Short mmCIF file of C-alpha atoms in Angstrom, two decimals:
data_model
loop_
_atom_site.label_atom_id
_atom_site.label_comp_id
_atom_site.label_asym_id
_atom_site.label_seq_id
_atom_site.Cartn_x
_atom_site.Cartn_y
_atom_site.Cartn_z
CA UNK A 867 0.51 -11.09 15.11
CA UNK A 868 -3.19 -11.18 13.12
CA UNK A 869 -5.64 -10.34 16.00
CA UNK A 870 -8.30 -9.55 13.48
CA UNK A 871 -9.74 -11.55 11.00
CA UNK A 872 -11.41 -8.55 9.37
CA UNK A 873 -12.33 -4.87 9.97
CA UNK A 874 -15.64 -5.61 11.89
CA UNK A 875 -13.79 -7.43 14.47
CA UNK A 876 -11.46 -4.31 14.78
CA UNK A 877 -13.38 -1.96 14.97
CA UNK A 878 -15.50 -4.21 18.07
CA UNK A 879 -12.18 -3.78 20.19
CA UNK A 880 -10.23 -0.54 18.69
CA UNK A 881 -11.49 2.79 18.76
CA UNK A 882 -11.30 5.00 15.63
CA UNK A 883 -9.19 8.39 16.19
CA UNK A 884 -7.89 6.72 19.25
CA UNK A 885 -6.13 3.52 18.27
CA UNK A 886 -6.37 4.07 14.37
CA UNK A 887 -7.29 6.48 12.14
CA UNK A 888 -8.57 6.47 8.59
CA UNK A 889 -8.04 8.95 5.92
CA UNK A 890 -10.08 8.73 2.45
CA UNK A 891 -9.35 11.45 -0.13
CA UNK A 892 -11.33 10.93 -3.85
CA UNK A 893 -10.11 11.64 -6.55
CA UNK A 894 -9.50 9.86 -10.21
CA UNK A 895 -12.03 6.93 -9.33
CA UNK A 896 -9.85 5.22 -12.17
CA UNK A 897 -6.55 4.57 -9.86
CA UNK A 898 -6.49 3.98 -6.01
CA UNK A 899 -3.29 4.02 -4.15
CA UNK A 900 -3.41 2.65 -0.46
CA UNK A 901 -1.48 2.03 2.84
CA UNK A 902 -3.99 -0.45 4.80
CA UNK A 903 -0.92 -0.44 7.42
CA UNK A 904 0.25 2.98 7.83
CA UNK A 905 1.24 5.00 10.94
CA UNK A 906 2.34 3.17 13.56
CA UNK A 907 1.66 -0.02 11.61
CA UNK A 908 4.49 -0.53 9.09
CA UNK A 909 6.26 3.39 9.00
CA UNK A 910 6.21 5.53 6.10
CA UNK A 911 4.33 4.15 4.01
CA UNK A 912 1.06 6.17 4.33
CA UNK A 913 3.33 9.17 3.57
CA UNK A 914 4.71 7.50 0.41
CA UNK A 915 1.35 6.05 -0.84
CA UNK A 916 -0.30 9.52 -0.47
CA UNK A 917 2.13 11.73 -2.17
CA UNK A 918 2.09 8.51 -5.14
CA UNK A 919 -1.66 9.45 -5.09
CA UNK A 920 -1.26 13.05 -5.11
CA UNK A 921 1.26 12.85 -8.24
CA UNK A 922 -1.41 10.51 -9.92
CA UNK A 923 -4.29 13.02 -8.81
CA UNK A 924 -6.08 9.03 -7.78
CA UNK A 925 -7.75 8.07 -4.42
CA UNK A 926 -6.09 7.76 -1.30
CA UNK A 927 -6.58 5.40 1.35
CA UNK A 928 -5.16 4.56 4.21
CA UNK A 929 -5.56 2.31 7.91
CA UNK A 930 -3.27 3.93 10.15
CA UNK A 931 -2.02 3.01 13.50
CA UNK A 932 -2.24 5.60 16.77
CA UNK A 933 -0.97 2.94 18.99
CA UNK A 934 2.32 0.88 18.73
CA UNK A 935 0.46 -2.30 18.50
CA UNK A 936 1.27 -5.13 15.77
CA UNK A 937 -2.25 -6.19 16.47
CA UNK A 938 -4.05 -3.34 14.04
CA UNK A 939 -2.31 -5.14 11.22
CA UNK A 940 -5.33 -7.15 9.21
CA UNK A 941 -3.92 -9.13 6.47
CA UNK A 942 -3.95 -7.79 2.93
CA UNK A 943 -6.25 -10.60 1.66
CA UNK A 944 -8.54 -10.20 4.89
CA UNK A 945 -8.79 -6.18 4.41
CA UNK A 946 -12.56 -5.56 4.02
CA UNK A 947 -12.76 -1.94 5.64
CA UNK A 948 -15.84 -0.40 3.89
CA UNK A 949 -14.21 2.64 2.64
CA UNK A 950 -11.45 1.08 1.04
CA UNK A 951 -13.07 -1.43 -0.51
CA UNK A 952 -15.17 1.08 -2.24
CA UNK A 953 -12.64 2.93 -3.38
CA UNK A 954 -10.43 -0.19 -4.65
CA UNK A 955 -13.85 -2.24 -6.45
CA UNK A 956 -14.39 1.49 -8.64
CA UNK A 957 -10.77 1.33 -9.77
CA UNK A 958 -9.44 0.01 -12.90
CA UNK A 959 -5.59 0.62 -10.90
CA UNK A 960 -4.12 0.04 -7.49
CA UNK A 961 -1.27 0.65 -6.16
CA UNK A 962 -0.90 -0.98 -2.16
CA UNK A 963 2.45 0.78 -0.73
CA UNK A 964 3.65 -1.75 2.41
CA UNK A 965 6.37 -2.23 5.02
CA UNK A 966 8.19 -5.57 4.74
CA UNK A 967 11.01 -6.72 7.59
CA UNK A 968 15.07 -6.41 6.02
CA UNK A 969 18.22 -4.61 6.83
CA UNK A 970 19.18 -4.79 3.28
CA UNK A 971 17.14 -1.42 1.14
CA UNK A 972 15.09 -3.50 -1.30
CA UNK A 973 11.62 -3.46 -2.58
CA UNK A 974 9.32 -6.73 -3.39
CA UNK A 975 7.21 -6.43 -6.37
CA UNK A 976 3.68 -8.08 -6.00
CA UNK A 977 0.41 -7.95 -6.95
CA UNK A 978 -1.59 -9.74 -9.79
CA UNK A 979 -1.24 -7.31 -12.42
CA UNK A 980 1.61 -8.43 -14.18
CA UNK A 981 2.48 -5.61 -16.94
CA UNK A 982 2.50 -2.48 -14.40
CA UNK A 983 4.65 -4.57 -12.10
CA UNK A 984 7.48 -5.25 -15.04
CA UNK A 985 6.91 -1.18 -15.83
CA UNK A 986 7.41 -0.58 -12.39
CA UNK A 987 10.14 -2.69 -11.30
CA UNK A 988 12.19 -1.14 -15.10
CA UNK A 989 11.62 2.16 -13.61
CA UNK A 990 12.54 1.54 -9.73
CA UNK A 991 15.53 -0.32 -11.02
CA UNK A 992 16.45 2.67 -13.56
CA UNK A 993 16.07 4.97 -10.57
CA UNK A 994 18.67 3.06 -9.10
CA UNK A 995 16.80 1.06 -6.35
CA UNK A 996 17.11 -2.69 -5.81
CA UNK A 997 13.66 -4.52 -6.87
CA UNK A 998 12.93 -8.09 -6.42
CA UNK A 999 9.88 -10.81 -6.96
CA UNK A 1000 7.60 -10.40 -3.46
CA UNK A 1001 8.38 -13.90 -1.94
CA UNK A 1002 5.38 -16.31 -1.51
CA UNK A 1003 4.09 -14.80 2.01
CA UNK A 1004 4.27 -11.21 0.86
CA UNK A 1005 3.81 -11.84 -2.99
CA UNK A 1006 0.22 -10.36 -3.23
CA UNK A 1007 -1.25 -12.78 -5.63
CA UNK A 1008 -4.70 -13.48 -3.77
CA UNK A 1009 -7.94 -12.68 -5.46
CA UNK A 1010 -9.04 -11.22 -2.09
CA UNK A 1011 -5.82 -9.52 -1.44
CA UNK A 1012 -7.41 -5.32 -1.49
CA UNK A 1013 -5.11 -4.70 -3.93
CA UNK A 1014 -6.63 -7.36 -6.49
CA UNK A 1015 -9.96 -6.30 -6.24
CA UNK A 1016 -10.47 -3.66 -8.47
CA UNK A 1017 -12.11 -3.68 -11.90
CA UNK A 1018 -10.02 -5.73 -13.71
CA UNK A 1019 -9.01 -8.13 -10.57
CA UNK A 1020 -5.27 -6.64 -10.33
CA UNK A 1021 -3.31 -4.50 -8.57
CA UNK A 1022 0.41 -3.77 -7.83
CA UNK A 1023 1.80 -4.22 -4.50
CA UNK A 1024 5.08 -2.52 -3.66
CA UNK A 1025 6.54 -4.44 -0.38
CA UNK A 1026 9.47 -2.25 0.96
CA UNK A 1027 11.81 -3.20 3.27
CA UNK A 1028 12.65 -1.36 6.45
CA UNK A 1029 16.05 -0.33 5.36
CA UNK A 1030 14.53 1.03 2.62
CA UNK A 1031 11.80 3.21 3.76
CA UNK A 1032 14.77 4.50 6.28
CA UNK A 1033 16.41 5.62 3.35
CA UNK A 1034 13.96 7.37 1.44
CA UNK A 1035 12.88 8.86 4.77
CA UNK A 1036 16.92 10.21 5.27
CA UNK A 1037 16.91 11.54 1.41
CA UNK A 1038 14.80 13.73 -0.11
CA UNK A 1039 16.12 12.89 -3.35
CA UNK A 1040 15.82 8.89 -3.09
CA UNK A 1041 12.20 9.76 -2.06
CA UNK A 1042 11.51 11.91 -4.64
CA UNK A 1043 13.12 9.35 -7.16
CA UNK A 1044 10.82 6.78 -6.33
CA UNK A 1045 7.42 8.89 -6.01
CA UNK A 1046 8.62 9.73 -9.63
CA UNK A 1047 8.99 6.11 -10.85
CA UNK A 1048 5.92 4.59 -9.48
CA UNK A 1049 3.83 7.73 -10.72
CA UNK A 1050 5.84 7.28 -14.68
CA UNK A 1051 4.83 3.21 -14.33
CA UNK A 1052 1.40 3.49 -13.77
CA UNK A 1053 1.05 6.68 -16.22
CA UNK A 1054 1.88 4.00 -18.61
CA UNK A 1055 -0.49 1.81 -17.95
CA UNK A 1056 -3.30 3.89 -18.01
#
């Protein structure tokens, strides 16, 4: 499924605003929230990470996919794209919004910063969604994972299953709901 050992690679093969696209909005340089694998890449979740961002008035960055083609998907830990790194590395918070396979509507908490993910995962779970530990594969815990390299070395990474980006996708309120708790978890944090 990895093609593409980093962005340089990519970009020698795919062609921007043809095969991907990338959007970069800045805003608070204090939080970043990104989708490295949005569009065709792993649905919804560019749309989710940017209206997180918008709430949060922080960054927003995201990789996303033109073509339906597994092979634009660089690994979290491998994600080097200039922009994004810039944006992450000036950040003291980041939020990294991904698709993870599952019928069953569940999100997988990761990410090395261990206090907004217990925040987060209290207010998900309050909201009413099911929240679990991000299994080894998916768990986010690499130093060079994008969403660990800001400031302080930590990030949150919010791994949602299929079933449950379907769902927030079918109801505005569910959506809404979880926008709401991810922007009230990091709000206090900061």
């Amino acid at each position: 499924m990895h093609t593409y050992e980093n962005f340089a690679k990519l970009a020698q093969c795919e062609v921007e605003h043809v095969d991907y696209q990338i959007l970069c909005v800045r805003r608070n340089a204090e939080i970043t929230v990104l989708a490295i694998h949005g569009g065709t890449i792993e649905s919804g979740t560019s749309e989710l990470a940017s209206d997180i961002a918008e709430a949060l008035h922080a960054s927003f960055y995201t990789f996303q996919g033109l073509k339906n083609n597994p092979k634009l998907h660089i690994t979290s830990a491998q994600f080097d794209e200039p922009r994004a790194v810039e944006l992450v590395q000036t950040s003291s918070y980041v939020v990294s919004v991904h698709g993870a396979y599952g019928d069953t509507a569940v999100t997988y908490i990761g990410g090395n910063d261990g206090e907004l993910k217990r925040i987060a995962t209290a207010h998900l779970l309050d909201a009413g969604f099911l929240v679990k530990e991000a299994p080894g594969r998916i768990n986010g815990d690499s130093p060079t994972n994008i969403v660990n390299r800001s400031k302080n070395g930590r990030g949150l990474q919010l791994e949602l299953t299929k079933a449950q980006r379907k769902l927030l996708q079918m109801s505005v309120n569910a959506y809404d709901a979880y926008v709401q708790a991810i922007v009230q978890a990091v709000k206090k944090v900061m």
